[in-house]
Amino acid sequence: DEFDPPMTMTMTIRKLSAAERFQLTLSLWPYMIPLFVVYATEYALQSGVWTAIGFPVNDESARNSFYVASSWTYQFGVFVSRSSGALFTAPMWVVWLMPFLQTMNLIFFSVVAS
């Protein structure tokens, strides 16, 4: 018989009680909090802040152009960062640094947009 880790893991999880599953989920908070913050700030940037930025600010065409350029640049960065997971594993301090940097992006662009 060949050892199948995903099947073994599935069988092990099925044997857990609801309380044990909840405990397992809570043990993932060091990963869930940074992930939530990154996605929440990304949503705020793309749906709110970037729509108000353009040079000059009162030119709708400039705002549209900035939004398209910033969205493409950001999505390229997301692609590179998510693709790099196969190349190296980020230490926990880097996992927590990313939401901080994303929040700094949100603050910076909010100031620029106001």
Short mmCIF file of N, CA and C in Angstrom, two decimals, residues 28-65:
data_model
loop_
_atom_site.label_atom_id
_atom_site.label_comp_id
_atom_site.label_asym_id
_atom_site.label_seq_id
_atom_site.Cartn_x
_atom_site.Cartn_y
_atom_site.Cartn_z
N LEU A 28 -4.72 28.39 14.03
CA LEU A 28 -4.24 29.00 12.78
C LEU A 28 -4.27 30.53 12.81
N TRP A 29 -4.64 31.15 13.94
CA TRP A 29 -4.78 32.60 14.00
C TRP A 29 -3.51 33.34 13.58
N PRO A 30 -2.30 32.84 13.85
CA PRO A 30 -1.12 33.60 13.39
C PRO A 30 -1.06 33.78 11.87
N TYR A 31 -1.80 32.95 11.14
CA TYR A 31 -1.85 33.07 9.69
C TYR A 31 -3.12 33.78 9.23
N MET A 32 -4.21 33.57 9.93
CA MET A 32 -5.50 34.13 9.51
C MET A 32 -5.57 35.64 9.71
N ILE A 33 -5.02 36.14 10.80
CA ILE A 33 -5.06 37.59 11.07
C ILE A 33 -4.31 38.36 9.98
N PRO A 34 -3.04 38.03 9.70
CA PRO A 34 -2.34 38.76 8.63
C PRO A 34 -3.05 38.64 7.28
N LEU A 35 -3.57 37.47 6.97
CA LEU A 35 -4.26 37.27 5.69
C LEU A 35 -5.50 38.15 5.61
N PHE A 36 -6.27 38.21 6.68
CA PHE A 36 -7.45 39.05 6.71
C PHE A 36 -7.09 40.53 6.53
N VAL A 37 -6.06 40.99 7.24
CA VAL A 37 -5.66 42.40 7.16
C VAL A 37 -5.20 42.74 5.74
N VAL A 38 -4.43 41.87 5.12
CA VAL A 38 -3.96 42.12 3.76
C VAL A 38 -5.13 42.22 2.79
N TYR A 39 -6.07 41.29 2.88
CA TYR A 39 -7.21 41.32 1.96
C TYR A 39 -8.13 42.51 2.23
N ALA A 40 -8.34 42.86 3.49
CA ALA A 40 -9.20 44.00 3.81
C ALA A 40 -8.59 45.31 3.31
N THR A 41 -7.29 45.48 3.50
CA THR A 41 -6.64 46.71 3.01
C THR A 41 -6.57 46.73 1.49
N GLU A 42 -6.37 45.56 0.88
CA GLU A 42 -6.37 45.49 -0.59
C GLU A 42 -7.72 45.93 -1.13
N TYR A 43 -8.78 45.46 -0.51
CA TYR A 43 -10.13 45.83 -0.95
C TYR A 43 -10.34 47.34 -0.79
N ALA A 44 -9.91 47.89 0.35
CA ALA A 44 -10.06 49.34 0.58
C ALA A 44 -9.26 50.15 -0.44
N LEU A 45 -8.07 49.69 -0.77
CA LEU A 45 -7.26 50.39 -1.77
C LEU A 45 -7.93 50.36 -3.13
N GLN A 46 -8.31 49.17 -3.58
CA GLN A 46 -8.80 49.04 -4.95
C GLN A 46 -10.21 49.58 -5.14
N SER A 47 -11.05 49.46 -4.13
CA SER A 47 -12.43 49.90 -4.33
C SER A 47 -12.67 51.33 -3.88
N GLY A 48 -11.75 51.91 -3.14
CA GLY A 48 -12.00 53.25 -2.62
C GLY A 48 -10.91 54.25 -2.94
N VAL A 49 -9.77 54.03 -2.37
CA VAL A 49 -8.70 55.03 -2.40
C VAL A 49 -8.18 55.28 -3.81
N TRP A 50 -7.87 54.20 -4.53
CA TRP A 50 -7.29 54.39 -5.86
C TRP A 50 -8.26 55.02 -6.84
N THR A 51 -9.55 54.91 -6.61
CA THR A 51 -10.51 55.53 -7.53
C THR A 51 -10.50 57.04 -7.43
N ALA A 52 -9.92 57.58 -6.35
CA ALA A 52 -9.92 59.03 -6.15
C ALA A 52 -8.60 59.68 -6.53
N ILE A 53 -7.63 58.90 -6.99
CA ILE A 53 -6.31 59.44 -7.29
C ILE A 53 -6.13 59.60 -8.79
N GLY A 54 -5.57 60.71 -9.20
CA GLY A 54 -5.23 60.98 -10.58
C GLY A 54 -4.48 62.30 -10.62
N PHE A 55 -3.71 62.52 -11.63
CA PHE A 55 -2.91 63.75 -11.72
C PHE A 55 -3.20 64.43 -13.04
N PRO A 56 -3.90 65.52 -13.09
CA PRO A 56 -4.47 66.27 -11.96
C PRO A 56 -5.71 65.56 -11.39
N VAL A 57 -5.98 65.83 -10.12
CA VAL A 57 -7.03 65.13 -9.39
C VAL A 57 -8.42 65.34 -10.00
N ASN A 58 -8.67 66.51 -10.55
CA ASN A 58 -10.01 66.80 -11.08
C ASN A 58 -10.24 66.25 -12.49
N ASP A 59 -9.28 65.55 -13.05
CA ASP A 59 -9.41 64.98 -14.40
C ASP A 59 -9.82 63.51 -14.31
N GLU A 60 -11.04 63.21 -14.75
CA GLU A 60 -11.56 61.84 -14.66
C GLU A 60 -10.70 60.86 -15.47
N SER A 61 -10.23 61.30 -16.61
CA SER A 61 -9.37 60.45 -17.44
C SER A 61 -8.08 60.09 -16.71
N ALA A 62 -7.50 61.07 -16.01
CA ALA A 62 -6.27 60.82 -15.25
C ALA A 62 -6.53 59.84 -14.11
N ARG A 63 -7.69 59.97 -13.44
CA ARG A 63 -8.03 59.04 -12.37
C ARG A 63 -8.21 57.63 -12.92
N ASN A 64 -8.89 57.51 -14.04
CA ASN A 64 -9.08 56.19 -14.65
C ASN A 64 -7.74 55.57 -15.05
N SER A 65 -6.88 56.40 -15.62
CA SER A 65 -5.56 55.92 -16.03
C SER A 65 -4.74 55.46 -14.83
#
